[in-house]
Amino acid sequence: MTILGIESSCDETAAAVYDGKKMLSNIIASQAVHKTFGGIVPELASRAHHKTITGTVEQALNEAGSCIDDIDAVAVTSGPGLMGSLLVGLCFAKGLSLANKKPLIGIDHMDAHMYANFIDEEPDYPFVCLIVSGGHTRLVYVDEPFQHTILGKTRDDAAGEAFDKIGKILGLPYPGGPEIDQCAQKGNPEFYEFPRSMMNKGFEFSFSGLKTSLLYYSKEKGEQFVQEHLYDICASVSEAITDVLIVKLERAVVKTGVTSVLLAGGVSANSMLRKKAEHLSHKLNVKLFIPKMEYCTDNAAMIAITGYMKAQRGEFDDMGLKPYAKLN
Ligand code: KG4
Ligand code: ZN
């Protein structure tokens, strides 16, 4: 089965082709327009998707050496995400599906982040997965495909959102996550101890206190101090965020007794988090799966693989498939 995956939930227009063995193409058109605003402007995002989606899908088919006739099903993100952005991808996929008589498969974006781990190797069930993106942070226990229990989620900001808001306070370009990561690699993580909320119990997360603490710290110290110690501050912030993520992940592994652990979502590209997760996997003797860098942040390869898995299970949708903005 060959699947065309389409993703347009936020600010990346993406298309990919997967044939069950290999990712034949993985095209991402990023929207630079948001950089000047320091965050995503939903109206501009949907307009940009509309502009680029045809070319992106064409490019994905060309690069895969395929044409629409070679495609067995069209998989598309149906949520969660920005409604206007989701509608562009969903309507495009429906049109393609209807005109070419190809089955349609709706994909949950957060499921797709997790199943990005299945592109190169298949983790054994049951496993625990830490999904950390710009919009969501969740810790899930998965005992069989598409069956998961949410152990914990964030009470306020998502981990990626915390990175981005802190980046903005520090005067870094949007998105702050990768910028802070770069700076942190040159700094001292013990320079300042930012708060680590809810470390001692449970699986829930909270990052808004850390953001507020950084805001007060930078106001108190002044701009010059912050710029002079930018690398150390970024390293200390990254240390605090990743400490919390790893402690909760460790607690989940110990509690559930799983032998496989997965990271997923944009923040799983973070170098400090990846290192700490590797250390954790040695300490607990569990197998660690982290998507390749290009499959961490938003992409359509993860939509195509998840579509493939659903197609194998005979799970298809019809033209009634609806977009949803919030987590299902
Ligand atoms: O999964 P994703 O691409 O989009 C959503 O579904 O939200 O995640 C984007 C988030 C952004 O908040 C971005 O700053 C963060 O992932 N991110 C990172 C890194 N790369 C991307 N955060 C920390 N370190 C990184 N290297
Ligand atoms: Zn995402």
CSV table of C-alpha atoms and ligand atoms in Angstrom, one decimal:
chain,number,residue,atom,x,y,z
A,1,MET,CA,0.0,0.0,0.0
A,2,THR,CA,1.3,3.5,-0.9
A,3,ILE,CA,0.1,6.4,1.2
A,4,LEU,CA,0.2,10.1,0.5
A,5,GLY,CA,0.3,12.0,3.8
A,6,ILE,CA,-0.7,15.7,4.0
A,7,GLU,CA,-0.1,17.9,7.1
A,8,SER,CA,-1.3,21.5,7.5
A,9,SER,CA,-2.2,21.8,11.2
A,10,CYS,CA,0.0,24.8,12.1
A,11,ASP,CA,2.6,26.7,10.1
A,12,GLU,CA,4.2,23.9,7.9
A,13,THR,CA,2.6,22.8,4.7
A,14,ALA,CA,3.9,19.2,4.2
A,15,ALA,CA,3.4,16.2,2.0
A,16,ALA,CA,5.1,12.8,2.0
A,17,VAL,CA,4.8,9.4,0.3
A,18,TYR,CA,5.3,6.1,2.1
A,19,ASP,CA,5.1,2.7,0.5
A,20,GLY,CA,5.1,0.5,3.6
A,21,LYS,CA,8.9,0.0,3.5
A,22,LYS,CA,10.4,3.3,2.7
A,23,MET,CA,9.6,7.0,3.0
A,24,LEU,CA,9.8,7.9,-0.7
A,25,SER,CA,9.6,11.7,-0.1
A,26,ASN,CA,9.1,14.1,2.7
A,27,ILE,CA,8.5,17.8,1.6
A,28,ILE,CA,8.0,20.6,4.0
A,29,ALA,CA,7.2,24.2,3.1
A,30,SER,CA,7.8,26.4,6.2
A,31,GLN,CA,6.1,29.7,6.6
A,32,ALA,CA,8.7,32.5,7.2
A,33,VAL,CA,5.9,35.1,7.3
A,34,HIS,CA,5.3,34.5,11.1
A,35,LYS,CA,8.9,35.4,12.1
A,36,THR,CA,8.3,39.1,12.0
A,37,PHE,CA,5.3,38.7,14.4
A,38,GLY,CA,7.2,36.6,16.9
A,39,GLY,CA,4.5,33.9,16.8
A,40,ILE,CA,2.0,32.3,14.4
A,41,VAL,CA,-0.7,34.5,12.9
A,42,PRO,CA,-3.6,32.0,12.1
A,43,GLU,CA,-5.1,34.0,9.2
A,44,LEU,CA,-1.7,34.3,7.5
A,45,ALA,CA,-1.0,30.6,8.2
A,46,SER,CA,-4.1,29.4,6.4
A,47,ARG,CA,-3.4,31.8,3.4
A,48,ALA,CA,0.1,30.5,3.1
A,49,HIS,CA,-1.1,26.9,3.2
A,50,HIS,CA,-3.6,27.7,0.5
A,51,LYS,CA,-0.8,29.1,-1.6
A,52,THR,CA,1.7,26.3,-1.3
A,53,ILE,CA,-0.3,23.1,-0.8
A,54,THR,CA,-0.7,22.2,-4.5
A,55,GLY,CA,3.0,22.6,-5.2
A,56,THR,CA,4.0,20.8,-2.0
A,57,VAL,CA,1.9,17.7,-2.9
A,58,GLU,CA,3.1,17.8,-6.5
A,59,GLN,CA,6.7,17.9,-5.3
A,60,ALA,CA,6.2,15.0,-2.9
A,61,LEU,CA,4.7,12.9,-5.7
A,62,ASN,CA,7.5,13.8,-8.1
A,63,GLU,CA,10.3,13.1,-5.6
A,64,ALA,CA,8.7,9.7,-4.8
A,65,GLY,CA,8.6,9.0,-8.6
A,66,SER,CA,4.9,8.5,-8.2
A,67,CYS,CA,1.7,9.9,-9.7
A,68,ILE,CA,-1.7,10.0,-8.1
A,69,ASP,CA,-2.6,6.7,-9.7
A,70,ASP,CA,0.1,5.0,-7.6
A,71,ILE,CA,-1.4,6.2,-4.4
A,72,ASP,CA,-3.7,3.8,-2.5
A,73,ALA,CA,-5.0,6.2,0.1
A,74,VAL,CA,-4.7,9.9,1.2
A,75,ALA,CA,-4.0,10.5,4.9
A,76,VAL,CA,-4.5,13.9,6.2
A,77,THR,CA,-4.3,15.6,9.6
A,78,SER,CA,-7.8,16.3,10.9
A,79,GLY,CA,-6.7,17.8,14.3
A,80,PRO,CA,-5.7,19.2,16.7
A,81,GLY,CA,-4.5,22.5,15.2
A,82,LEU,CA,-5.5,25.8,13.9
A,83,MET,CA,-9.0,25.5,12.3
A,84,GLY,CA,-8.2,27.6,9.2
A,85,SER,CA,-5.0,25.7,8.6
A,86,LEU,CA,-6.5,22.3,9.1
A,87,LEU,CA,-9.3,23.1,6.7
A,88,VAL,CA,-6.9,23.8,3.8
A,89,GLY,CA,-5.2,20.4,4.1
A,90,LEU,CA,-8.5,18.6,4.8
A,91,CYS,CA,-10.4,20.1,1.9
A,92,PHE,CA,-7.4,19.5,-0.4
A,93,ALA,CA,-7.2,15.9,0.6
A,94,LYS,CA,-11.0,15.4,0.3
A,95,GLY,CA,-10.8,16.9,-3.3
A,96,LEU,CA,-7.9,14.6,-4.2
A,97,SER,CA,-9.7,11.6,-2.7
A,98,LEU,CA,-13.0,12.3,-4.4
A,99,ALA,CA,-11.6,13.1,-7.8
A,100,ASN,CA,-9.3,10.1,-7.9
A,101,LYS,CA,-11.5,7.6,-6.0
A,102,LYS,CA,-8.9,7.1,-3.3
A,103,PRO,CA,-9.8,6.3,0.3
A,104,LEU,CA,-9.4,9.1,2.8
A,105,ILE,CA,-7.8,8.6,6.3
A,106,GLY,CA,-8.0,11.3,9.0
A,107,ILE,CA,-5.0,11.4,11.3
A,108,ASP,CA,-4.6,12.8,14.8
A,109,HIS,CA,-1.6,15.1,14.8
A,110,MET,CA,-0.4,13.9,18.3
A,111,ASP,CA,-0.8,10.2,17.3
A,112,ALA,CA,1.3,11.0,14.2
A,113,HIS,CA,4.1,12.6,16.3
A,114,MET,CA,4.2,9.4,18.3
A,115,TYR,CA,4.1,7.0,15.3
A,116,ALA,CA,7.0,8.9,13.7
A,117,ASN,CA,9.0,6.6,15.8
A,118,PHE,CA,7.8,3.7,13.7
A,119,ILE,CA,9.2,5.0,10.4
A,120,ASP,CA,12.6,3.2,10.7
A,121,GLU,CA,12.0,0.6,13.4
A,122,GLU,CA,9.0,-0.8,15.3
A,123,PRO,CA,9.0,-0.3,19.0
A,124,ASP,CA,7.5,-3.2,21.0
A,125,TYR,CA,4.2,-2.7,22.9
A,126,PRO,CA,3.6,-1.7,25.6
A,127,PHE,CA,5.6,1.5,25.8
A,128,VAL,CA,5.5,4.9,27.4
A,129,CYS,CA,5.8,8.0,25.2
A,130,LEU,CA,6.5,11.6,26.1
A,131,ILE,CA,4.9,13.8,23.5
A,132,VAL,CA,6.3,17.3,23.7
A,133,SER,CA,5.3,19.8,21.0
A,134,GLY,CA,4.5,23.5,20.7
A,135,GLY,CA,0.9,23.1,21.6
A,136,HIS,CA,0.8,20.0,23.8
A,137,THR,CA,2.7,18.1,26.4
A,138,ARG,CA,1.5,14.6,27.4
A,139,LEU,CA,2.8,11.4,28.8
A,140,VAL,CA,1.0,8.3,27.5
A,141,TYR,CA,1.0,4.6,28.1
A,142,VAL,CA,0.3,2.6,24.9
A,143,ASP,CA,-0.5,-1.1,25.2
A,144,GLU,CA,-1.6,-1.6,21.6
A,145,PRO,CA,-1.8,0.5,18.4
A,146,PHE,CA,-4.1,3.4,18.7
A,147,GLN,CA,-5.0,2.5,22.3
A,148,HIS,CA,-3.4,4.8,24.8
A,149,THR,CA,-4.0,6.0,28.4
A,150,ILE,CA,-2.9,9.5,29.2
A,151,LEU,CA,-0.8,9.4,32.4
A,152,GLY,CA,-0.4,13.1,32.6
A,153,LYS,CA,-0.5,16.4,30.6
A,154,THR,CA,0.4,20.0,31.2
A,155,ARG,CA,-1.8,22.2,33.4
A,156,ASP,CA,-0.8,25.3,31.5
A,157,ASP,CA,2.0,25.9,28.9
A,158,ALA,CA,3.2,23.1,26.8
A,159,ALA,CA,7.0,22.5,26.9
A,160,GLY,CA,7.6,23.9,23.4
A,161,GLU,CA,5.3,26.9,24.3
A,162,ALA,CA,7.5,27.5,27.4
A,163,PHE,CA,10.6,27.5,25.2
A,164,ASP,CA,9.1,29.9,22.7
A,165,LYS,CA,7.7,32.3,25.3
A,166,ILE,CA,11.0,32.4,27.1
A,167,GLY,CA,12.8,32.9,23.8
A,168,LYS,CA,10.6,35.9,23.2
A,169,ILE,CA,11.5,37.4,26.6
A,170,LEU,CA,15.2,36.8,25.9
A,171,GLY,CA,14.8,38.6,22.6
A,172,LEU,CA,15.5,35.5,20.5
A,173,PRO,CA,13.9,35.0,17.1
A,174,TYR,CA,10.7,32.8,16.8
A,175,PRO,CA,10.5,29.9,17.4
A,176,GLY,CA,12.6,30.1,20.6
A,177,GLY,CA,13.0,26.4,21.2
A,178,PRO,CA,15.8,25.7,18.6
A,179,GLU,CA,17.4,29.1,19.4
A,180,ILE,CA,17.6,28.3,23.1
A,181,ASP,CA,18.9,24.8,22.3
A,182,GLN,CA,21.8,26.3,20.2
A,183,CYS,CA,22.7,28.9,22.9
A,184,ALA,CA,22.4,26.4,25.7
A,185,GLN,CA,25.0,24.2,24.1
A,186,LYS,CA,27.6,26.9,24.8
A,187,GLY,CA,26.4,27.7,28.4
A,188,ASN,CA,26.5,26.5,32.0
A,189,PRO,CA,23.3,24.7,33.0
A,190,GLU,CA,24.1,25.3,36.7
A,191,PHE,CA,24.4,29.1,36.2
A,192,TYR,CA,21.0,29.8,37.8
A,193,GLU,CA,18.4,27.5,39.3
A,194,PHE,CA,15.0,28.2,37.8
A,195,PRO,CA,12.0,26.5,39.4
A,196,ARG,CA,11.0,23.0,38.5
A,197,SER,CA,7.3,22.7,39.1
A,198,MET,CA,5.6,19.6,40.4
A,199,MET,CA,8.8,17.6,40.4
A,200,ASN,CA,8.1,15.4,43.4
A,201,LYS,CA,4.8,13.8,42.5
A,202,GLY,CA,2.6,12.6,39.7
A,203,PHE,CA,2.7,12.8,36.0
A,204,GLU,CA,1.3,16.3,35.4
A,205,PHE,CA,3.4,19.2,34.1
A,206,SER,CA,3.4,23.0,34.7
A,207,PHE,CA,5.7,25.4,32.9
A,208,SER,CA,4.1,28.8,33.4
A,209,GLY,CA,5.9,29.3,36.8
A,210,LEU,CA,9.3,28.9,35.1
A,211,LYS,CA,8.4,31.4,32.4
A,212,THR,CA,7.3,33.9,35.0
A,213,SER,CA,10.4,33.3,37.1
A,214,LEU,CA,12.6,34.0,34.0
A,215,LEU,CA,10.6,37.1,33.3
A,216,TYR,CA,11.2,38.5,36.8
A,217,TYR,CA,14.8,37.4,36.7
A,218,SER,CA,15.5,39.2,33.4
A,219,LYS,CA,13.7,42.3,34.6
A,220,GLU,CA,15.7,42.4,37.8
A,221,LYS,CA,19.1,41.7,36.2
A,222,GLY,CA,18.5,44.1,33.2
A,223,GLU,CA,19.0,43.7,29.5
A,224,GLN,CA,22.8,44.0,29.4
A,225,PHE,CA,23.3,41.2,32.0
A,226,VAL,CA,20.9,39.0,30.1
A,227,GLN,CA,22.7,39.5,26.8
A,228,GLU,CA,26.1,39.0,28.5
A,229,HIS,CA,25.0,35.7,30.1
A,230,LEU,CA,22.6,34.6,27.4
A,231,TYR,CA,24.2,31.2,26.9
A,232,ASP,CA,24.2,30.4,30.6
A,233,ILE,CA,20.6,31.5,31.0
A,234,CYS,CA,19.5,29.4,28.0
A,235,ALA,CA,21.4,26.4,29.4
A,236,SER,CA,19.8,26.9,32.9
A,237,VAL,CA,16.3,27.2,31.4
A,238,SER,CA,16.9,24.1,29.3
A,239,GLU,CA,18.2,22.2,32.3
A,240,ALA,CA,15.0,23.1,34.3
A,241,ILE,CA,12.6,22.1,31.5
A,242,THR,CA,14.3,18.9,30.7
A,243,ASP,CA,14.8,17.9,34.3
A,244,VAL,CA,11.0,18.0,34.8
A,245,LEU,CA,10.3,16.1,31.6
A,246,ILE,CA,12.8,13.4,32.4
A,247,VAL,CA,11.7,12.9,36.1
A,248,LYS,CA,8.1,12.4,35.0
A,249,LEU,CA,9.3,10.0,32.2
A,250,GLU,CA,11.3,8.0,34.7
A,251,ARG,CA,8.4,7.8,37.1
A,252,ALA,CA,6.1,6.6,34.3
A,253,VAL,CA,8.6,3.9,33.2
A,254,VAL,CA,9.1,2.7,36.8
A,255,LYS,CA,5.3,2.6,37.4
A,256,THR,CA,4.3,0.8,34.2
A,257,GLY,CA,7.3,-1.5,34.0
A,258,VAL,CA,7.6,-1.0,30.2
A,259,THR,CA,10.8,-1.8,28.4
A,260,SER,CA,10.4,0.7,25.5
A,261,VAL,CA,10.4,4.4,25.9
A,262,LEU,CA,9.6,6.9,23.1
A,263,LEU,CA,10.1,10.7,22.7
A,264,ALA,CA,8.0,12.6,20.2
A,265,GLY,CA,7.1,16.1,19.0
A,266,GLY,CA,9.1,19.2,18.2
A,267,VAL,CA,10.8,19.4,21.6
A,268,SER,CA,12.2,15.9,21.1
A,269,ALA,CA,14.7,17.6,18.8
A,270,ASN,CA,16.2,19.3,21.9
A,271,SER,CA,19.8,18.1,22.4
A,272,MET,CA,19.7,18.2,26.2
A,273,LEU,CA,16.5,16.2,26.3
A,274,ARG,CA,17.8,13.6,23.9
A,275,LYS,CA,21.0,13.3,26.0
A,276,LYS,CA,19.1,12.9,29.3
A,277,ALA,CA,16.7,10.4,27.7
A,278,GLU,CA,19.7,8.3,26.5
A,279,HIS,CA,21.1,8.4,30.0
A,280,LEU,CA,17.7,7.4,31.5
A,281,SER,CA,17.5,4.4,29.1
A,282,HIS,CA,20.9,3.1,30.2
A,283,LYS,CA,20.0,3.7,33.9
A,284,LEU,CA,16.7,1.8,33.7
A,285,ASN,CA,17.8,-0.6,31.0
A,286,VAL,CA,15.0,0.2,28.6
A,287,LYS,CA,15.1,0.7,24.8
A,288,LEU,CA,14.8,4.3,23.7
A,289,PHE,CA,13.3,5.5,20.5
A,290,ILE,CA,13.6,9.1,19.3
A,291,PRO,CA,12.5,10.1,15.8
A,292,LYS,CA,15.2,11.3,13.4
A,293,MET,CA,15.5,15.1,13.5
A,294,GLU,CA,13.4,15.7,10.3
A,295,TYR,CA,10.6,13.7,11.9
A,296,CYS,CA,10.5,15.5,15.3
A,297,THR,CA,9.0,18.8,14.2
A,298,ASP,CA,5.9,19.0,12.1
A,299,ASN,CA,6.2,16.9,8.9
A,300,ALA,CA,4.0,14.7,6.7
A,301,ALA,CA,6.1,11.6,6.9
A,302,MET,CA,4.5,11.0,10.3
A,303,ILE,CA,1.1,11.5,8.8
A,304,ALA,CA,1.9,9.0,6.0
A,305,ILE,CA,3.2,6.3,8.4
A,306,THR,CA,0.2,6.7,10.7
A,307,GLY,CA,-2.1,6.5,7.6
A,308,TYR,CA,-0.3,3.3,6.6
A,309,MET,CA,-0.9,1.8,10.0
A,310,LYS,CA,-4.6,2.7,9.9
A,311,ALA,CA,-5.0,1.5,6.4
A,312,GLN,CA,-3.5,-1.9,7.4
A,313,ARG,CA,-6.2,-2.0,10.1
A,314,GLY,CA,-8.9,-1.2,7.6
A,315,GLU,CA,-9.6,2.1,9.2
A,316,PHE,CA,-10.8,4.7,6.7
A,317,ASP,CA,-12.9,7.8,6.8
A,318,ASP,CA,-15.5,9.3,4.4
A,319,MET,CA,-16.3,12.8,3.2
A,320,GLY,CA,-17.9,13.5,6.6
A,321,LEU,CA,-14.4,13.7,8.2
A,322,LYS,CA,-14.3,16.9,10.3
A,323,PRO,CA,-11.4,19.0,11.5
A,324,TYR,CA,-11.1,19.6,15.3
A,325,ALA,CA,-9.0,22.4,16.9
A,326,LYS,CA,-8.6,20.9,20.4
A,327,LEU,CA,-7.2,17.6,21.6
A,328,ASN,CA,-9.6,14.6,21.1
B,1,KG4,O1,5.7,19.4,17.1
B,1,KG4,P1,6.0,20.8,16.6
B,1,KG4,O2,6.8,21.0,15.3
B,1,KG4,O3,4.6,21.6,16.4
B,1,KG4,C1,3.5,21.4,17.2
B,1,KG4,O4,2.8,20.4,17.0
B,1,KG4,O5,3.3,22.2,18.1
B,1,KG4,O6,6.7,21.5,17.8
B,1,KG4,C2,7.1,22.8,17.7
B,1,KG4,C3,7.7,23.2,19.0
B,1,KG4,C4,8.0,24.7,19.1
B,1,KG4,O7,7.6,25.1,20.3
B,1,KG4,C5,9.6,24.7,19.0
B,1,KG4,O8,10.1,25.8,19.7
B,1,KG4,C6,9.9,23.4,19.6
B,1,KG4,O9,9.0,22.5,19.2
B,1,KG4,N1,11.3,22.9,19.3
B,1,KG4,C7,12.3,22.8,20.1
B,1,KG4,C8,13.4,22.4,19.4
B,1,KG4,N2,13.1,22.3,18.1
B,1,KG4,C9,11.7,22.6,18.0
B,1,KG4,N3,12.3,23.1,21.5
B,1,KG4,C10,13.5,22.9,22.1
B,1,KG4,N4,14.7,22.5,21.4
B,1,KG4,C11,14.7,22.3,20.1
B,1,KG4,N5,15.8,21.9,19.5
B,2,ZN,ZN,3.3,19.0,15.8
